[in-house]
PDB file of C-alpha atoms in Angstrom:
ATOM      1  CA  UNK Y 315     -26.549 -22.373  -4.386  1.00 61.00           C
ATOM      2  CA  UNK Y 316     -26.689 -22.313  -0.619  1.00 68.00           C
ATOM      3  CA  UNK Y 317     -26.835 -18.971   2.086  1.00 65.00           C
ATOM      4  CA  UNK Y 318     -22.732 -20.121   2.713  1.00 63.00           C
ATOM      5  CA  UNK Y 319     -21.830 -20.078  -0.330  1.00 73.00           C
ATOM      6  CA  UNK Y 320     -23.770 -16.867  -2.429  1.00 74.00           C
ATOM      7  CA  UNK Y 321     -21.930 -15.166   1.239  1.00 68.00           C
ATOM      8  CA  UNK Y 322     -18.428 -16.472  -0.043  1.00 72.00           C
ATOM      9  CA  UNK Y 323     -18.747 -15.596  -3.742  1.00 79.00           C
ATOM     10  CA  UNK Y 324     -19.845 -12.240  -2.368  1.00 75.00           C
ATOM     11  CA  UNK Y 325     -17.250 -12.033  -0.266  1.00 70.00           C
ATOM     12  CA  UNK Y 326     -14.232 -12.507  -3.070  1.00 77.00           C
ATOM     13  CA  UNK Y 327     -15.884 -11.109  -5.865  1.00 79.00           C
ATOM     14  CA  UNK Y 328     -15.576  -7.499  -3.719  1.00 75.00           C
ATOM     15  CA  UNK Y 329     -12.430  -8.896  -2.949  1.00 73.00           C
ATOM     16  CA  UNK Y 330     -11.304  -8.596  -6.798  1.00 76.00           C
ATOM     17  CA  UNK Y 331     -13.208  -6.162  -7.762  1.00 78.00           C
ATOM     18  CA  UNK Y 332     -10.932  -4.239  -5.311  1.00 71.00           C
ATOM     19  CA  UNK Y 333      -7.899  -5.890  -6.761  1.00 68.00           C
ATOM     20  CA  UNK Y 334      -8.947  -5.305 -11.017  1.00 74.00           C
ATOM     21  CA  UNK Y 335     -10.382  -1.240 -10.056  1.00 72.00           C
ATOM     22  CA  UNK Y 336      -6.396  -0.683  -8.064  1.00 65.00           C
ATOM     23  CA  UNK Y 337      -4.746  -2.236 -10.665  1.00 68.00           C
ATOM     24  CA  UNK Y 338      -6.984  -0.668 -13.380  1.00 74.00           C
ATOM     25  CA  UNK Y 339      -6.504   3.478 -11.620  1.00 71.00           C
ATOM     26  CA  UNK Y 340      -2.665   2.641 -11.182  1.00 62.00           C
ATOM     27  CA  UNK Y 341      -2.042   1.704 -14.994  1.00 71.00           C
ATOM     28  CA  UNK Y 342      -4.674   5.078 -15.839  1.00 73.00           C
ATOM     29  CA  UNK Y 343      -2.374   7.083 -13.777  1.00 67.00           C
ATOM     30  CA  UNK Y 344       0.605   6.000 -15.227  1.00 66.00           C
ATOM     31  CA  UNK Y 345      -0.558   5.712 -18.120  1.00 72.00           C
ATOM     32  CA  UNK Y 346      -1.856   9.843 -18.296  1.00 70.00           C
ATOM     33  CA  UNK Y 347       1.051  10.767 -16.180  1.00 64.00           C
ATOM     34  CA  UNK Y 348       3.522   8.994 -18.957  1.00 60.00           C
ATOM     35  CA  UNK Y 349       6.870  10.382 -20.119  1.00 62.00           C
ATOM     36  CA  UNK Y 350       5.814  13.440 -18.351  1.00 65.00           C
ATOM     37  CA  UNK Y 351       6.186  11.543 -14.933  1.00 64.00           C
ATOM     38  CA  UNK Y 352       9.231   9.560 -15.651  1.00 63.00           C
ATOM     39  CA  UNK Y 353      11.015  12.765 -17.038  1.00 67.00           C
ATOM     40  CA  UNK Y 354       9.692  14.844 -13.390  1.00 67.00           C
ATOM     41  CA  UNK Y 355      10.511  11.670 -11.034  1.00 67.00           C
ATOM     42  CA  UNK Y 356      14.427  12.402 -12.686  1.00 66.00           C
ATOM     43  CA  UNK Y 357      14.012  15.803 -12.369  1.00 72.00           C
ATOM     44  CA  UNK Y 358      12.915  15.708  -8.812  1.00 73.00           C
ATOM     45  CA  UNK Y 359      14.339  13.526  -6.954  1.00 74.00           C
ATOM     46  CA  UNK Y 360      18.294  14.786  -6.803  1.00 75.00           C
ATOM     47  CA  UNK Y 361      17.643  14.853  -2.640  1.00 83.00           C
ATOM     48  CA  UNK Y 362      16.733  12.089  -0.920  1.00 86.00           C
ATOM     49  CA  UNK Y 363      14.417  14.117   0.710  1.00 89.00           C
ATOM     50  CA  UNK Y 364      12.929  15.673  -2.046  1.00 88.00           C
ATOM     51  CA  UNK Y 365      13.101  12.068  -4.165  1.00 88.00           C
ATOM     52  CA  UNK Y 366      10.931  10.586  -0.544  1.00 90.00           C
ATOM     53  CA  UNK Y 367       8.727  13.282  -0.686  1.00 90.00           C
ATOM     54  CA  UNK Y 368       7.515  12.277  -4.245  1.00 87.00           C
ATOM     55  CA  UNK Y 369       7.814   8.185  -3.646  1.00 87.00           C
ATOM     56  CA  UNK Y 370       4.625   8.966  -1.452  1.00 89.00           C
ATOM     57  CA  UNK Y 371       3.373  11.027  -3.270  1.00 87.00           C
ATOM     58  CA  UNK Y 372       3.391   9.176  -5.908  1.00 81.00           C
ATOM     59  CA  UNK Y 373       2.096   5.932  -3.865  1.00 82.00           C
ATOM     60  CA  UNK Y 374      -0.946   8.092  -2.496  1.00 82.00           C
ATOM     61  CA  UNK Y 375      -1.993   8.738  -5.494  1.00 76.00           C
ATOM     62  CA  UNK Y 376      -1.725   5.467  -7.834  1.00 71.00           C
ATOM     63  CA  UNK Y 377      -2.718   3.573  -4.357  1.00 69.00           C
ATOM     64  CA  UNK Y 378      -0.756   1.201  -4.803  1.00 70.00           C
ATOM     65  CA  UNK Y 379       3.600   1.253  -3.799  1.00 75.00           C
ATOM     66  CA  UNK Y 380       3.432  -2.190  -4.800  1.00 72.00           C
ATOM     67  CA  UNK Y 381       2.543  -0.548  -8.524  1.00 71.00           C
ATOM     68  CA  UNK Y 382       5.610   2.616  -7.696  1.00 77.00           C
ATOM     69  CA  UNK Y 383       8.566   0.141  -6.508  1.00 79.00           C
ATOM     70  CA  UNK Y 384       8.135  -1.637  -9.675  1.00 73.00           C
ATOM     71  CA  UNK Y 385       7.899   1.643 -12.183  1.00 74.00           C
ATOM     72  CA  UNK Y 386      11.612   2.590  -9.710  1.00 79.00           C
ATOM     73  CA  UNK Y 387      13.336  -0.700 -10.193  1.00 78.00           C
ATOM     74  CA  UNK Y 388      12.379  -0.782 -14.106  1.00 72.00           C
ATOM     75  CA  UNK Y 389      14.047   3.236 -14.982  1.00 73.00           C
ATOM     76  CA  UNK Y 390      16.770   2.083 -12.325  1.00 79.00           C
ATOM     77  CA  UNK Y 391      16.855  -0.805 -14.756  1.00 74.00           C
ATOM     78  CA  UNK Y 392      17.453   1.462 -17.726  1.00 71.00           C
ATOM     79  CA  UNK Y 393      19.039   4.175 -15.893  1.00 75.00           C
ATOM     80  CA  UNK Y 394      16.175   7.054 -16.138  1.00 71.00           C
ATOM     81  CA  UNK Y 395      16.751   7.228 -12.577  1.00 77.00           C
ATOM     82  CA  UNK Y 396      19.502   7.294 -10.558  1.00 82.00           C
ATOM     83  CA  UNK Y 397      20.686   5.073  -7.670  1.00 85.00           C
ATOM     84  CA  UNK Y 398      19.950   6.769  -5.194  1.00 86.00           C
ATOM     85  CA  UNK Y 399      16.654   8.515  -6.329  1.00 87.00           C
ATOM     86  CA  UNK Y 400      15.847   5.039  -6.638  1.00 87.00           C
ATOM     87  CA  UNK Y 401      16.153   4.219  -2.965  1.00 89.00           C
ATOM     88  CA  UNK Y 402      14.931   7.035  -1.740  1.00 90.00           C
ATOM     89  CA  UNK Y 403      11.656   6.556  -3.642  1.00 89.00           C
ATOM     90  CA  UNK Y 404      10.980   3.201  -2.166  1.00 89.00           C
ATOM     91  CA  UNK Y 405      11.723   5.155   1.426  1.00 90.00           C
ATOM     92  CA  UNK Y 406       9.012   7.277   0.128  1.00 90.00           C
ATOM     93  CA  UNK Y 407       6.256   4.635  -1.124  1.00 88.00           C
ATOM     94  CA  UNK Y 408       6.093   3.252   2.344  1.00 85.00           C
ATOM     95  CA  UNK Y 409       4.550   6.366   3.626  1.00 88.00           C
ATOM     96  CA  UNK Y 410       2.386   6.487   0.422  1.00 87.00           C
ATOM     97  CA  UNK Y 411       0.746   3.647   0.795  1.00 83.00           C
ATOM     98  CA  UNK Y 412      -0.523   4.874   4.639  1.00 85.00           C
ATOM     99  CA  UNK Y 413      -3.326   7.054   2.703  1.00 84.00           C
ATOM    100  CA  UNK Y 414      -4.578   4.168   1.740  1.00 78.00           C
ATOM    101  CA  UNK Y 415      -6.230   3.044   5.692  1.00 80.00           C
ATOM    102  CA  UNK Y 416      -6.835   6.151   5.875  1.00 84.00           C
ATOM    103  CA  UNK Y 417      -9.328   7.000   3.233  1.00 78.00           C
ATOM    104  CA  UNK Y 418     -11.046   3.557   4.483  1.00 76.00           C
ATOM    105  CA  UNK Y 419     -10.681   5.599   8.666  1.00 75.00           C
ATOM    106  CA  UNK Y 420     -12.511   8.044   7.437  1.00 75.00           C
ATOM    107  CA  UNK Y 421     -14.738   6.427   5.619  1.00 69.00           C
ATOM    108  CA  UNK Y 422     -14.304   7.971   1.846  1.00 66.00           C
ATOM    109  CA  UNK Y 423     -15.606   4.203   0.477  1.00 60.00           C
ATOM    110  CA  UNK Y 424     -19.080   5.712   1.176  1.00 65.00           C
ATOM    111  CA  UNK Y 425     -18.596   8.053  -1.849  1.00 72.00           C
ATOM    112  CA  UNK Y 426     -17.677   5.276  -4.017  1.00 76.00           C
ATOM    113  CA  UNK Y 427     -20.518   5.020  -6.530  1.00 82.00           C
ATOM    114  CA  UNK Y 428     -20.056   8.811  -6.708  1.00 83.00           C
ATOM    115  CA  UNK Y 429     -16.579   8.561  -8.039  1.00 83.00           C
ATOM    116  CA  UNK Y 430     -17.696   6.331 -10.052  1.00 86.00           C
ATOM    117  CA  UNK Y 431     -20.964   8.129 -11.653  1.00 88.00           C
ATOM    118  CA  UNK Y 432     -19.555  10.717 -12.306  1.00 88.00           C
ATOM    119  CA  UNK Y 433     -16.449   9.066 -13.471  1.00 86.00           C
ATOM    120  CA  UNK Y 434     -18.609   6.818 -15.855  1.00 86.00           C
ATOM    121  CA  UNK Y 435     -19.990   9.617 -17.160  1.00 87.00           C
ATOM    122  CA  UNK Y 436     -17.680  12.145 -18.033  1.00 86.00           C
ATOM    123  CA  UNK Y 437     -15.746   9.320 -19.323  1.00 85.00           C
ATOM    124  CA  UNK Y 438     -18.819   8.576 -22.117  1.00 84.00           C
ATOM    125  CA  UNK Y 439     -19.590  12.159 -22.040  1.00 81.00           C
ATOM    126  CA  UNK Y 440     -17.461  14.456 -21.864  1.00 79.00           C
ATOM    127  CA  UNK Y 441     -14.479  16.010 -24.470  1.00 81.00           C
ATOM    128  CA  UNK Y 442     -12.556  13.633 -26.442  1.00 79.00           C
ATOM    129  CA  UNK Y 443      -8.990  14.824 -24.874  1.00 80.00           C
ATOM    130  CA  UNK Y 444     -10.459  14.518 -21.041  1.00 79.00           C
ATOM    131  CA  UNK Y 445     -11.883  10.988 -21.234  1.00 79.00           C
ATOM    132  CA  UNK Y 446      -9.478   9.473 -20.312  1.00 80.00           C
ATOM    133  CA  UNK Y 447      -9.479  11.467 -16.913  1.00 81.00           C
ATOM    134  CA  UNK Y 448     -13.238   9.857 -16.121  1.00 84.00           C
ATOM    135  CA  UNK Y 449     -11.586   6.260 -16.642  1.00 83.00           C
ATOM    136  CA  UNK Y 450      -8.682   7.788 -13.854  1.00 81.00           C
ATOM    137  CA  UNK Y 451     -12.016   8.473 -11.640  1.00 83.00           C
ATOM    138  CA  UNK Y 452     -14.397   5.947 -12.045  1.00 87.00           C
ATOM    139  CA  UNK Y 453     -11.130   3.307 -11.174  1.00 81.00           C
ATOM    140  CA  UNK Y 454     -10.711   5.625  -7.587  1.00 78.00           C
ATOM    141  CA  UNK Y 455     -13.911   4.658  -7.028  1.00 80.00           C
ATOM    142  CA  UNK Y 456     -14.570   1.596  -7.818  1.00 81.00           C
ATOM    143  CA  UNK Y 457     -11.287   0.810  -5.572  1.00 73.00           C
ATOM    144  CA  UNK Y 458     -14.203   2.126  -2.239  1.00 73.00           C
ATOM    145  CA  UNK Y 459     -16.979   0.698  -4.030  1.00 79.00           C
ATOM    146  CA  UNK Y 460     -15.707  -2.896  -3.674  1.00 75.00           C
ATOM    147  CA  UNK Y 461     -13.826  -1.671  -0.001  1.00 69.00           C
ATOM    148  CA  UNK Y 462     -17.655  -0.434   0.946  1.00 70.00           C
ATOM    149  CA  UNK Y 463     -18.592  -4.417  -0.723  1.00 74.00           C
ATOM    150  CA  UNK Y 464     -16.064  -5.798   1.703  1.00 68.00           C
ATOM    151  CA  UNK Y 465     -16.986  -4.433   4.705  1.00 62.00           C
ATOM    152  CA  UNK Y 466     -21.101  -4.999   4.228  1.00 67.00           C
ATOM    153  CA  UNK Y 467     -19.942  -9.248   3.129  1.00 66.00           C
ATOM    154  CA  UNK Y 468     -17.807  -9.347   6.190  1.00 60.00           C
ATOM    155  CA  UNK Y 469     -20.846  -7.621   8.934  1.00 56.00           C
ATOM    156  CA  UNK Y 470     -22.413 -10.504   9.912  1.00 59.00           C
ATOM    157  CA  UNK Y 471     -18.657 -12.183  11.181  1.00 54.00           C
ATOM    158  CA  UNK Y 472     -18.437  -9.233  13.636  1.00 48.00           C
ATOM    159  CA  UNK Y 473     -20.540 -11.821  15.784  1.00 49.00           C
ATOM    160  CA  UNK Y 474     -19.868 -14.989  14.433  1.00 53.00           C
ATOM    161  CA  UNK Y 475     -18.544 -18.529  17.371  1.00 55.00           C
ATOM    162  CA  UNK Y 476     -17.103 -19.909  13.674  1.00 53.00           C
ATOM    163  CA  UNK Y 477     -14.576 -16.643  13.680  1.00 52.00           C
ATOM    164  CA  UNK Y 478     -14.765 -16.057  17.217  1.00 52.00           C
ATOM    165  CA  UNK Y 479     -13.121 -19.321  17.238  1.00 55.00           C
ATOM    166  CA  UNK Y 480     -10.969 -18.465  16.192  1.00 58.00           C
ATOM    167  CA  UNK Y 481      -8.838 -15.807  16.493  1.00 59.00           C
ATOM    168  CA  UNK Y 482      -6.498 -16.759  19.555  1.00 64.00           C
ATOM    169  CA  UNK Y 483      -4.660 -17.971  16.248  1.00 64.00           C
ATOM    170  CA  UNK Y 484      -3.928 -14.719  15.778  1.00 64.00           C
ATOM    171  CA  UNK Y 485      -3.692 -13.595  19.528  1.00 69.00           C
ATOM    172  CA  UNK Y 486       0.474 -14.250  18.397  1.00 77.00           C
ATOM    173  CA  UNK Y 487       1.565 -11.544  17.563  1.00 82.00           C
ATOM    174  CA  UNK Y 488       3.554 -13.405  15.259  1.00 85.00           C
ATOM    175  CA  UNK Y 489       1.034 -15.484  13.915  1.00 86.00           C
ATOM    176  CA  UNK Y 490      -0.496 -11.800  13.132  1.00 87.00           C
ATOM    177  CA  UNK Y 491       1.913 -10.511  11.408  1.00 89.00           C
ATOM    178  CA  UNK Y 492       2.811 -13.454   9.543  1.00 88.00           C
ATOM    179  CA  UNK Y 493      -0.554 -13.588   8.145  1.00 85.00           C
ATOM    180  CA  UNK Y 494      -0.815 -10.019   7.832  1.00 86.00           C
ATOM    181  CA  UNK Y 495       2.275 -11.635   5.210  1.00 89.00           C
ATOM    182  CA  UNK Y 496       1.991 -14.613   4.092  1.00 85.00           C
ATOM    183  CA  UNK Y 497      -1.899 -12.679   1.883  1.00 80.00           C
ATOM    184  CA  UNK Y 498      -0.645  -9.468   1.327  1.00 81.00           C
ATOM    185  CA  UNK Y 499       2.510 -11.893  -0.932  1.00 79.00           C
ATOM    186  CA  UNK Y 500      -0.594 -13.788  -2.601  1.00 74.00           C
ATOM    187  CA  UNK Y 501      -2.618 -10.790  -3.715  1.00 70.00           C
ATOM    188  CA  UNK Y 502       0.459  -8.533  -3.694  1.00 67.00           C
ATOM    189  CA  UNK Y 503      -1.119  -5.587  -2.420  1.00 71.00           C
ATOM    190  CA  UNK Y 504      -0.819  -4.134   0.547  1.00 77.00           C
ATOM    191  CA  UNK Y 505      -3.259  -1.913   0.220  1.00 76.00           C
ATOM    192  CA  UNK Y 506      -5.746  -4.684  -0.076  1.00 76.00           C
ATOM    193  CA  UNK Y 507      -4.394  -6.697   3.202  1.00 81.00           C
ATOM    194  CA  UNK Y 508      -3.748  -2.926   5.147  1.00 83.00           C
ATOM    195  CA  UNK Y 509      -7.781  -1.483   3.920  1.00 80.00           C
ATOM    196  CA  UNK Y 510      -9.063  -4.878   5.395  1.00 80.00           C
ATOM    197  CA  UNK Y 511      -6.768  -4.763   8.301  1.00 84.00           C
ATOM    198  CA  UNK Y 512      -8.845  -1.742   8.589  1.00 84.00           C
ATOM    199  CA  UNK Y 513     -12.357  -2.445   7.469  1.00 80.00           C
ATOM    200  CA  UNK Y 514     -12.053  -5.141   9.871  1.00 80.00           C
ATOM    201  CA  UNK Y 515     -11.182  -3.507  12.928  1.00 85.00           C
ATOM    202  CA  UNK Y 516     -14.314  -0.609  12.231  1.00 81.00           C
ATOM    203  CA  UNK Y 517     -16.555  -4.039  11.258  1.00 77.00           C
ATOM    204  CA  UNK Y 518     -15.464  -5.532  14.793  1.00 78.00           C
ATOM    205  CA  UNK Y 519     -14.175  -8.805  13.880  1.00 78.00           C
ATOM    206  CA  UNK Y 520     -10.393  -7.909  14.238  1.00 81.00           C
ATOM    207  CA  UNK Y 521      -9.532  -6.384  17.814  1.00 84.00           C
ATOM    208  CA  UNK Y 522      -7.340  -3.286  16.696  1.00 88.00           C
ATOM    209  CA  UNK Y 523      -3.934  -4.631  18.880  1.00 86.00           C
ATOM    210  CA  UNK Y 524      -4.212  -7.666  16.142  1.00 87.00           C
ATOM    211  CA  UNK Y 525      -5.117  -5.457  13.069  1.00 88.00           C
ATOM    212  CA  UNK Y 526      -1.782  -3.622  13.557  1.00 91.00           C
ATOM    213  CA  UNK Y 527       0.497  -6.542  14.132  1.00 92.00           C
ATOM    214  CA  UNK Y 528      -1.082  -7.382  10.498  1.00 90.00           C
ATOM    215  CA  UNK Y 529      -0.263  -4.279   8.979  1.00 90.00           C
ATOM    216  CA  UNK Y 530       3.067  -4.503   9.894  1.00 91.00           C
ATOM    217  CA  UNK Y 531       3.062  -8.323   8.347  1.00 90.00           C
ATOM    218  CA  UNK Y 532       1.851  -6.498   5.007  1.00 88.00           C
ATOM    219  CA  UNK Y 533       4.488  -4.227   4.681  1.00 87.00           C
ATOM    220  CA  UNK Y 534       6.896  -6.924   4.064  1.00 87.00           C
ATOM    221  CA  UNK Y 535       4.536  -8.837   2.323  1.00 85.00           C
ATOM    222  CA  UNK Y 536       5.172  -6.154  -0.557  1.00 81.00           C
ATOM    223  CA  UNK Y 537       7.681  -6.639  -0.935  1.00 82.00           C
ATOM    224  CA  UNK Y 538       7.920  -9.232  -3.025  1.00 79.00           C
ATOM    225  CA  UNK Y 539       6.198  -7.827  -6.121  1.00 71.00           C
ATOM    226  CA  UNK Y 540       9.243  -5.990  -6.350  1.00 73.00           C
ATOM    227  CA  UNK Y 541      11.273  -9.208  -5.973  1.00 78.00           C
ATOM    228  CA  UNK Y 542       9.264 -10.483  -8.577  1.00 72.00           C
ATOM    229  CA  UNK Y 543       9.800  -7.262 -10.665  1.00 68.00           C
ATOM    230  CA  UNK Y 544      13.086  -7.011 -10.805  1.00 73.00           C
ATOM    231  CA  UNK Y 545      13.730 -10.915 -11.462  1.00 72.00           C
ATOM    232  CA  UNK Y 546      13.976 -10.192 -14.839  1.00 68.00           C
ATOM    233  CA  UNK Y 547      16.195  -7.728 -14.813  1.00 72.00           C
ATOM    234  CA  UNK Y 548      19.592  -6.340 -14.023  1.00 76.00           C
ATOM    235  CA  UNK Y 549      21.501  -7.063 -11.577  1.00 83.00           C
ATOM    236  CA  UNK Y 550      20.963  -3.371 -10.102  1.00 82.00           C
ATOM    237  CA  UNK Y 551      17.146  -3.992  -9.915  1.00 80.00           C
ATOM    238  CA  UNK Y 552      16.949  -7.180  -8.205  1.00 83.00           C
ATOM    239  CA  UNK Y 553      19.506  -5.316  -5.523  1.00 85.00           C
ATOM    240  CA  UNK Y 554      17.196  -2.993  -5.206  1.00 86.00           C
ATOM    241  CA  UNK Y 555      14.573  -5.255  -4.362  1.00 84.00           C
ATOM    242  CA  UNK Y 556      16.614  -6.410  -1.818  1.00 87.00           C
ATOM    243  CA  UNK Y 557      17.146  -3.259  -0.649  1.00 87.00           C
ATOM    244  CA  UNK Y 558      13.773  -2.619  -0.602  1.00 87.00           C
ATOM    245  CA  UNK Y 559      12.860  -5.663   1.670  1.00 88.00           C
ATOM    246  CA  UNK Y 560      15.931  -4.776   3.536  1.00 88.00           C
ATOM    247  CA  UNK Y 561      14.392  -1.420   4.879  1.00 89.00           C
ATOM    248  CA  UNK Y 562      10.733  -2.899   4.844  1.00 90.00           C
ATOM    249  CA  UNK Y 563      12.757  -4.781   7.769  1.00 90.00           C
ATOM    250  CA  UNK Y 564      14.373  -3.341   9.233  1.00 88.00           C
ATOM    251  CA  UNK Y 565      10.330  -0.926  10.190  1.00 89.00           C
ATOM    252  CA  UNK Y 566       9.494  -3.737  11.072  1.00 90.00           C
ATOM    253  CA  UNK Y 567      11.810  -4.405  13.728  1.00 91.00           C
ATOM    254  CA  UNK Y 568      11.475  -0.740  14.520  1.00 90.00           C
ATOM    255  CA  UNK Y 569       7.363  -1.295  14.368  1.00 91.00           C
ATOM    256  CA  UNK Y 570       8.599  -4.631  17.064  1.00 90.00           C
ATOM    257  CA  UNK Y 571      10.528  -3.158  19.352  1.00 90.00           C
ATOM    258  CA  UNK Y 572      11.551   0.974  20.131  1.00 88.00           C
ATOM    259  CA  UNK Y 573       8.610   1.840  18.854  1.00 90.00           C
ATOM    260  CA  UNK Y 574       6.557  -0.343  20.702  1.00 91.00           C
ATOM    261  CA  UNK Y 575       5.593   2.301  23.869  1.00 92.00           C
ATOM    262  CA  UNK Y 576       4.236   4.668  21.651  1.00 92.00           C
ATOM    263  CA  UNK Y 577       1.877   1.924  19.681  1.00 91.00           C
ATOM    264  CA  UNK Y 578       0.954   1.456  23.328  1.00 90.00           C
ATOM    265  CA  UNK Y 579       0.041   5.336  23.799  1.00 91.00           C
ATOM    266  CA  UNK Y 580      -2.130   5.653  20.762  1.00 91.00           C
ATOM    267  CA  UNK Y 581      -4.246   2.516  21.236  1.00 90.00           C
ATOM    268  CA  UNK Y 582      -5.192   4.008  24.260  1.00 89.00           C
ATOM    269  CA  UNK Y 583      -6.435   7.119  22.485  1.00 89.00           C
ATOM    270  CA  UNK Y 584     -10.137   8.436  23.187  1.00 89.00           C
ATOM    271  CA  UNK Y 585     -10.881   7.520  19.150  1.00 88.00           C
ATOM    272  CA  UNK Y 586     -12.194   4.742  16.507  1.00 87.00           C
ATOM    273  CA  UNK Y 587     -10.300   0.571  16.271  1.00 87.00           C
ATOM    274  CA  UNK Y 588     -10.015   2.015  12.084  1.00 86.00           C
ATOM    275  CA  UNK Y 589      -7.840   5.139  13.811  1.00 90.00           C
ATOM    276  CA  UNK Y 590      -5.930   3.414  15.570  1.00 90.00           C
ATOM    277  CA  UNK Y 591      -4.848   1.472  13.835  1.00 90.00           C
ATOM    278  CA  UNK Y 592      -4.828   3.884  10.570  1.00 90.00           C
ATOM    279  CA  UNK Y 593      -2.260   6.148  13.644  1.00 91.00           C
ATOM    280  CA  UNK Y 594       0.398   2.764  13.815  1.00 91.00           C
ATOM    281  CA  UNK Y 595       0.192   2.070  10.438  1.00 91.00           C
ATOM    282  CA  UNK Y 596       1.677   5.607   9.466  1.00 91.00           C
ATOM    283  CA  UNK Y 597       3.491   5.979  12.632  1.00 91.00           C
ATOM    284  CA  UNK Y 598       6.088   2.910  12.030  1.00 89.00           C
ATOM    285  CA  UNK Y 599       6.439   3.509   8.638  1.00 91.00           C
ATOM    286  CA  UNK Y 600       7.330   7.494   8.515  1.00 92.00           C
ATOM    287  CA  UNK Y 601       9.509   6.663  11.539  1.00 91.00           C
ATOM    288  CA  UNK Y 602      11.166   3.870   9.017  1.00 91.00           C
ATOM    289  CA  UNK Y 603      11.450   5.831   6.807  1.00 92.00           C
ATOM    290  CA  UNK Y 604      13.133   9.566   8.865  1.00 92.00           C
ATOM    291  CA  UNK Y 605      15.739   7.267  10.260  1.00 91.00           C
ATOM    292  CA  UNK Y 606      16.201   4.998   6.472  1.00 90.00           C
ATOM    293  CA  UNK Y 607      16.690   9.134   5.760  1.00 91.00           C
ATOM    294  CA  UNK Y 608      18.785  10.338   7.983  1.00 91.00           C
ATOM    295  CA  UNK Y 609      21.443   7.054   7.592  1.00 90.00           C
ATOM    296  CA  UNK Y 610      21.153   7.034   3.787  1.00 89.00           C
ATOM    297  CA  UNK Y 611      24.193  10.355   3.408  1.00 89.00           C
ATOM    298  CA  UNK Y 612      26.552   7.943   5.839  1.00 89.00           C
ATOM    299  CA  UNK Y 613      25.760   4.508   4.782  1.00 87.00           C
ATOM    300  CA  UNK Y 614      25.672   5.010   1.028  1.00 87.00           C
ATOM    301  CA  UNK Y 615      29.981   4.851  -0.439  1.00 86.00           C
ATOM    302  CA  UNK Y 616      28.738   1.009   1.413  1.00 85.00           C
ATOM    303  CA  UNK Y 617      25.135   0.913  -0.528  1.00 84.00           C
ATOM    304  CA  UNK Y 618      26.712   2.379  -3.941  1.00 80.00           C
ATOM    305  CA  UNK Y 619      28.887   0.046  -4.218  1.00 83.00           C
ATOM    306  CA  UNK Y 620      26.813  -2.950  -3.647  1.00 81.00           C
ATOM    307  CA  UNK Y 621      23.753  -1.711  -6.063  1.00 79.00           C
ATOM    308  CA  UNK Y 622      26.600  -1.180  -8.428  1.00 74.00           C
ATOM    309  CA  UNK Y 623      29.287  -4.457  -7.939  1.00 70.00           C
ATOM    310  CA  UNK Y 624      29.791  -6.139 -11.019  1.00 51.00           C
TER     311      UNK Y 624
END
């Protein structure tokens, strides 16, 4: 096997480790929460702002807005959640997903081996009733161990003339946005794409002003998961999936228009490029959430009619 093939498989294996670690961690946390999690969501989502906060916290813990929005559409379909609570949770999930970029920006991926070791020991040697929690810690560590492997695999690209030749294609904001959208729809995880964008920026492979447009595209691409999850459910779940797409589109429109002067200021701050990308990611998701929650009381009568119509 030549050096190029070995490098390609190294990068792909690290990405697949990240994907499977993320999925397994989400499943473990959701399973550990079980029915208590579902009852807690129903109890804690009696106001729009509280629902958004719960959605943000749940996504930050599970590390996947796709998992949270898919669960929300399923719970709304079963009438465990009210449609308005589901909307609030989806709005908050977009803010919670920005935690991944911050964890990468803070270089917490270096702690991945520690979490993997501690979680592995706990799941094997800990008291039996508590061993499932060790599994969750193990998979949490695996997420960041995989990100560290991705960073190490991508490091040689920083000075590659072949990669430099591709840069002009992504200099177009539309192309960078489209790339982020399609890549996220393909891997079914905005966390993968935003984490990759921050890692690539810190390695000098992507310019920060390109990376932020890729991350914005990831916000659009991640809505495909909720659309797919709701396709086999009832009309309410499908309309919630469409609402999620429309809301994320609103966030991207805000990002591309009124927020550009603020984003330009953020990009001049004397912090690392990885921090700049993470700050922009949080800024436009938080702004979209605040705007959405402020408008929701006025728009809800019409929105409720659309969601619940026969």
